[in-house]
């Protein structure tokens, strides 16, 4: 999948979510989209706990493939949240990634 395909998919997902949700004030819709990100991060934690068998009642209930899948959901949800916040998602993300990359590789 190319970078362009990625952002087209994010646009399509965001459009679908926006059209299928009940009408809400824009600020409320944005806040709910941000809360969805917390839910997805919690699912990563649940999968890690399940993959390592840390819950004695459940034992090993997940795999590391489940963790990978949940991490992908976090990335997608974050991208959709960013798209909900700004239509310039690609440019905002690219500029931020460039700053983080520079800061991380050139301390």
mmCIF file with all atom_site columns, C-alpha atoms in Angstrom:
data_model
loop_
_atom_site.group_PDB
_atom_site.id
_atom_site.type_symbol
_atom_site.label_atom_id
_atom_site.label_alt_id
_atom_site.label_comp_id
_atom_site.label_asym_id
_atom_site.label_entity_id
_atom_site.label_seq_id
_atom_site.pdbx_PDB_ins_code
_atom_site.Cartn_x
_atom_site.Cartn_y
_atom_site.Cartn_z
_atom_site.occupancy
_atom_site.B_iso_or_equiv
_atom_site.pdbx_formal_charge
_atom_site.auth_seq_id
_atom_site.auth_comp_id
_atom_site.auth_asym_id
_atom_site.auth_atom_id
_atom_site.pdbx_PDB_model_num
ATOM 1   C CA . UNK A 1 1   ? 0.000   0.000   0.000  1.00 0.00 ? 1   UNK A CA 1
ATOM 2   C CA . UNK A 1 2   ? 1.415   3.358   -0.953 1.00 0.00 ? 2   UNK A CA 1
ATOM 3   C CA . UNK A 1 3   ? 1.427   6.423   1.267  1.00 0.00 ? 3   UNK A CA 1
ATOM 4   C CA . UNK A 1 4   ? -1.317  7.883   -0.916 1.00 0.00 ? 4   UNK A CA 1
ATOM 5   C CA . UNK A 1 5   ? -3.448  4.745   -0.550 1.00 0.00 ? 5   UNK A CA 1
ATOM 6   C CA . UNK A 1 6   ? -2.982  4.882   3.218  1.00 0.00 ? 6   UNK A CA 1
ATOM 7   C CA . UNK A 1 7   ? -4.302  8.418   3.500  1.00 0.00 ? 7   UNK A CA 1
ATOM 8   C CA . UNK A 1 8   ? -7.114  7.755   1.016  1.00 0.00 ? 8   UNK A CA 1
ATOM 9   C CA . UNK A 1 9   ? -8.188  4.840   3.210  1.00 0.00 ? 9   UNK A CA 1
ATOM 10  C CA . UNK A 1 10  ? -8.055  7.050   6.307  1.00 0.00 ? 10  UNK A CA 1
ATOM 11  C CA . UNK A 1 11  ? -10.169 9.681   4.514  1.00 0.00 ? 11  UNK A CA 1
ATOM 12  C CA . UNK A 1 12  ? -12.707 7.040   3.516  1.00 0.00 ? 12  UNK A CA 1
ATOM 13  C CA . UNK A 1 13  ? -12.885 5.569   7.036  1.00 0.00 ? 13  UNK A CA 1
ATOM 14  C CA . UNK A 1 14  ? -13.303 9.021   8.592  1.00 0.00 ? 14  UNK A CA 1
ATOM 15  C CA . UNK A 1 15  ? -16.020 9.950   6.066  1.00 0.00 ? 15  UNK A CA 1
ATOM 16  C CA . UNK A 1 16  ? -17.865 6.689   6.755  1.00 0.00 ? 16  UNK A CA 1
ATOM 17  C CA . UNK A 1 17  ? -17.676 7.156   10.509 1.00 0.00 ? 17  UNK A CA 1
ATOM 18  C CA . UNK A 1 18  ? -18.834 10.770  10.254 1.00 0.00 ? 18  UNK A CA 1
ATOM 19  C CA . UNK A 1 19  ? -21.819 9.834   8.087  1.00 0.00 ? 19  UNK A CA 1
ATOM 20  C CA . UNK A 1 20  ? -22.891 6.862   10.215 1.00 0.00 ? 20  UNK A CA 1
ATOM 21  C CA . UNK A 1 21  ? -22.772 8.543   13.625 1.00 0.00 ? 21  UNK A CA 1
ATOM 22  C CA . UNK A 1 22  ? -25.652 10.504  15.149 1.00 0.00 ? 22  UNK A CA 1
ATOM 23  C CA . UNK A 1 23  ? -25.428 14.245  14.521 1.00 0.00 ? 23  UNK A CA 1
ATOM 24  C CA . UNK A 1 24  ? -23.406 15.855  17.301 1.00 0.00 ? 24  UNK A CA 1
ATOM 25  C CA . UNK A 1 25  ? -21.852 19.245  17.802 1.00 0.00 ? 25  UNK A CA 1
ATOM 26  C CA . UNK A 1 26  ? -18.418 19.213  16.102 1.00 0.00 ? 26  UNK A CA 1
ATOM 27  C CA . UNK A 1 27  ? -16.497 19.575  19.369 1.00 0.00 ? 27  UNK A CA 1
ATOM 28  C CA . UNK A 1 28  ? -18.327 16.636  20.928 1.00 0.00 ? 28  UNK A CA 1
ATOM 29  C CA . UNK A 1 29  ? -17.711 14.451  17.852 1.00 0.00 ? 29  UNK A CA 1
ATOM 30  C CA . UNK A 1 30  ? -14.008 15.330  18.003 1.00 0.00 ? 30  UNK A CA 1
ATOM 31  C CA . UNK A 1 31  ? -13.761 14.503  21.706 1.00 0.00 ? 31  UNK A CA 1
ATOM 32  C CA . UNK A 1 32  ? -15.481 11.155  21.185 1.00 0.00 ? 32  UNK A CA 1
ATOM 33  C CA . UNK A 1 33  ? -13.046 10.328  18.384 1.00 0.00 ? 33  UNK A CA 1
ATOM 34  C CA . UNK A 1 34  ? -10.145 11.079  20.762 1.00 0.00 ? 34  UNK A CA 1
ATOM 35  C CA . UNK A 1 35  ? -11.697 8.843   23.441 1.00 0.00 ? 35  UNK A CA 1
ATOM 36  C CA . UNK A 1 36  ? -11.849 5.999   20.913 1.00 0.00 ? 36  UNK A CA 1
ATOM 37  C CA . UNK A 1 37  ? -8.061  6.141   20.801 1.00 0.00 ? 37  UNK A CA 1
ATOM 38  C CA . UNK A 1 38  ? -7.895  5.460   24.558 1.00 0.00 ? 38  UNK A CA 1
ATOM 39  C CA . UNK A 1 39  ? -10.177 2.468   24.085 1.00 0.00 ? 39  UNK A CA 1
ATOM 40  C CA . UNK A 1 40  ? -7.872  1.043   21.414 1.00 0.00 ? 40  UNK A CA 1
ATOM 41  C CA . UNK A 1 41  ? -4.758  1.557   23.570 1.00 0.00 ? 41  UNK A CA 1
ATOM 42  C CA . UNK A 1 42  ? -6.536  -0.339  26.336 1.00 0.00 ? 42  UNK A CA 1
ATOM 43  C CA . UNK A 1 43  ? -7.067  -3.215  23.921 1.00 0.00 ? 43  UNK A CA 1
ATOM 44  C CA . UNK A 1 44  ? -3.305  -3.298  23.276 1.00 0.00 ? 44  UNK A CA 1
ATOM 45  C CA . UNK A 1 45  ? -2.726  -3.574  27.014 1.00 0.00 ? 45  UNK A CA 1
ATOM 46  C CA . UNK A 1 46  ? -5.321  -6.347  27.277 1.00 0.00 ? 46  UNK A CA 1
ATOM 47  C CA . UNK A 1 47  ? -3.667  -8.250  24.429 1.00 0.00 ? 47  UNK A CA 1
ATOM 48  C CA . UNK A 1 48  ? -0.182  -7.906  25.984 1.00 0.00 ? 48  UNK A CA 1
ATOM 49  C CA . UNK A 1 49  ? -1.503  -9.121  29.336 1.00 0.00 ? 49  UNK A CA 1
ATOM 50  C CA . UNK A 1 50  ? -3.187  -12.019 27.529 1.00 0.00 ? 50  UNK A CA 1
ATOM 51  C CA . UNK A 1 51  ? -0.110  -12.870 25.472 1.00 0.00 ? 51  UNK A CA 1
ATOM 52  C CA . UNK A 1 52  ? 2.073   -12.996 28.567 1.00 0.00 ? 52  UNK A CA 1
ATOM 53  C CA . UNK A 1 53  ? -0.477  -14.833 30.719 1.00 0.00 ? 53  UNK A CA 1
ATOM 54  C CA . UNK A 1 54  ? -0.411  -12.158 33.412 1.00 0.00 ? 54  UNK A CA 1
ATOM 55  C CA . UNK A 1 55  ? -4.051  -12.648 34.384 1.00 0.00 ? 55  UNK A CA 1
ATOM 56  C CA . UNK A 1 56  ? -4.125  -15.875 36.434 1.00 0.00 ? 56  UNK A CA 1
ATOM 57  C CA . UNK A 1 57  ? -7.852  -16.240 35.880 1.00 0.00 ? 57  UNK A CA 1
ATOM 58  C CA . UNK A 1 58  ? -7.549  -16.128 32.056 1.00 0.00 ? 58  UNK A CA 1
ATOM 59  C CA . UNK A 1 59  ? -4.034  -17.475 31.501 1.00 0.00 ? 59  UNK A CA 1
ATOM 60  C CA . UNK A 1 60  ? -2.635  -17.037 28.004 1.00 0.00 ? 60  UNK A CA 1
ATOM 61  C CA . UNK A 1 61  ? -5.662  -15.674 26.162 1.00 0.00 ? 61  UNK A CA 1
ATOM 62  C CA . UNK A 1 62  ? -3.993  -13.738 23.310 1.00 0.00 ? 62  UNK A CA 1
ATOM 63  C CA . UNK A 1 63  ? -1.095  -14.114 20.915 1.00 0.00 ? 63  UNK A CA 1
ATOM 64  C CA . UNK A 1 64  ? 1.591   -11.666 19.824 1.00 0.00 ? 64  UNK A CA 1
ATOM 65  C CA . UNK A 1 65  ? -0.258  -11.540 16.494 1.00 0.00 ? 65  UNK A CA 1
ATOM 66  C CA . UNK A 1 66  ? -3.230  -10.184 18.478 1.00 0.00 ? 66  UNK A CA 1
ATOM 67  C CA . UNK A 1 67  ? -0.932  -7.510  19.920 1.00 0.00 ? 67  UNK A CA 1
ATOM 68  C CA . UNK A 1 68  ? 0.219   -6.579  16.410 1.00 0.00 ? 68  UNK A CA 1
ATOM 69  C CA . UNK A 1 69  ? -3.377  -6.306  15.263 1.00 0.00 ? 69  UNK A CA 1
ATOM 70  C CA . UNK A 1 70  ? -4.320  -4.096  18.212 1.00 0.00 ? 70  UNK A CA 1
ATOM 71  C CA . UNK A 1 71  ? -1.307  -1.852  17.579 1.00 0.00 ? 71  UNK A CA 1
ATOM 72  C CA . UNK A 1 72  ? -2.455  -1.455  13.976 1.00 0.00 ? 72  UNK A CA 1
ATOM 73  C CA . UNK A 1 73  ? -5.895  -0.474  15.276 1.00 0.00 ? 73  UNK A CA 1
ATOM 74  C CA . UNK A 1 74  ? -4.245  2.204   17.436 1.00 0.00 ? 74  UNK A CA 1
ATOM 75  C CA . UNK A 1 75  ? -2.386  3.611   14.431 1.00 0.00 ? 75  UNK A CA 1
ATOM 76  C CA . UNK A 1 76  ? -5.527  3.644   12.281 1.00 0.00 ? 76  UNK A CA 1
ATOM 77  C CA . UNK A 1 77  ? -7.626  5.181   15.054 1.00 0.00 ? 77  UNK A CA 1
ATOM 78  C CA . UNK A 1 78  ? -5.006  7.870   15.676 1.00 0.00 ? 78  UNK A CA 1
ATOM 79  C CA . UNK A 1 79  ? -4.861  8.680   11.961 1.00 0.00 ? 79  UNK A CA 1
ATOM 80  C CA . UNK A 1 80  ? -8.655  8.917   11.794 1.00 0.00 ? 80  UNK A CA 1
ATOM 81  C CA . UNK A 1 81  ? -8.656  11.153  14.886 1.00 0.00 ? 81  UNK A CA 1
ATOM 82  C CA . UNK A 1 82  ? -6.043  13.392  13.261 1.00 0.00 ? 82  UNK A CA 1
ATOM 83  C CA . UNK A 1 83  ? -8.144  13.484  10.072 1.00 0.00 ? 83  UNK A CA 1
ATOM 84  C CA . UNK A 1 84  ? -11.176 14.450  12.164 1.00 0.00 ? 84  UNK A CA 1
ATOM 85  C CA . UNK A 1 85  ? -9.154  17.312  13.619 1.00 0.00 ? 85  UNK A CA 1
ATOM 86  C CA . UNK A 1 86  ? -7.723  18.605  10.333 1.00 0.00 ? 86  UNK A CA 1
ATOM 87  C CA . UNK A 1 87  ? -8.231  17.955  6.630  1.00 0.00 ? 87  UNK A CA 1
ATOM 88  C CA . UNK A 1 88  ? -4.474  18.551  6.146  1.00 0.00 ? 88  UNK A CA 1
ATOM 89  C CA . UNK A 1 89  ? -3.731  15.220  7.812  1.00 0.00 ? 89  UNK A CA 1
ATOM 90  C CA . UNK A 1 90  ? -0.993  14.155  5.402  1.00 0.00 ? 90  UNK A CA 1
ATOM 91  C CA . UNK A 1 91  ? 0.922   17.406  5.636  1.00 0.00 ? 91  UNK A CA 1
ATOM 92  C CA . UNK A 1 92  ? 0.564   17.670  9.413  1.00 0.00 ? 92  UNK A CA 1
ATOM 93  C CA . UNK A 1 93  ? 1.721   14.102  9.926  1.00 0.00 ? 93  UNK A CA 1
ATOM 94  C CA . UNK A 1 94  ? 4.606   14.348  7.442  1.00 0.00 ? 94  UNK A CA 1
ATOM 95  C CA . UNK A 1 95  ? 5.899   17.547  9.055  1.00 0.00 ? 95  UNK A CA 1
ATOM 96  C CA . UNK A 1 96  ? 5.633   16.085  12.553 1.00 0.00 ? 96  UNK A CA 1
ATOM 97  C CA . UNK A 1 97  ? 7.316   12.837  11.519 1.00 0.00 ? 97  UNK A CA 1
ATOM 98  C CA . UNK A 1 98  ? 10.166  14.831  9.975  1.00 0.00 ? 98  UNK A CA 1
ATOM 99  C CA . UNK A 1 99  ? 10.654  16.763  13.250 1.00 0.00 ? 99  UNK A CA 1
ATOM 100 C CA . UNK A 1 100 ? 10.555  13.607  15.375 1.00 0.00 ? 100 UNK A CA 1
ATOM 101 C CA . UNK A 1 101 ? 12.899  11.785  13.007 1.00 0.00 ? 101 UNK A CA 1
ATOM 102 C CA . UNK A 1 102 ? 15.377  14.661  13.037 1.00 0.00 ? 102 UNK A CA 1
ATOM 103 C CA . UNK A 1 103 ? 15.199  14.961  16.822 1.00 0.00 ? 103 UNK A CA 1
ATOM 104 C CA . UNK A 1 104 ? 15.586  11.191  17.305 1.00 0.00 ? 104 UNK A CA 1
ATOM 105 C CA . UNK A 1 105 ? 18.414  10.677  14.844 1.00 0.00 ? 105 UNK A CA 1
ATOM 106 C CA . UNK A 1 106 ? 20.314  13.918  15.459 1.00 0.00 ? 106 UNK A CA 1
ATOM 107 C CA . UNK A 1 107 ? 20.342  14.502  19.234 1.00 0.00 ? 107 UNK A CA 1
#
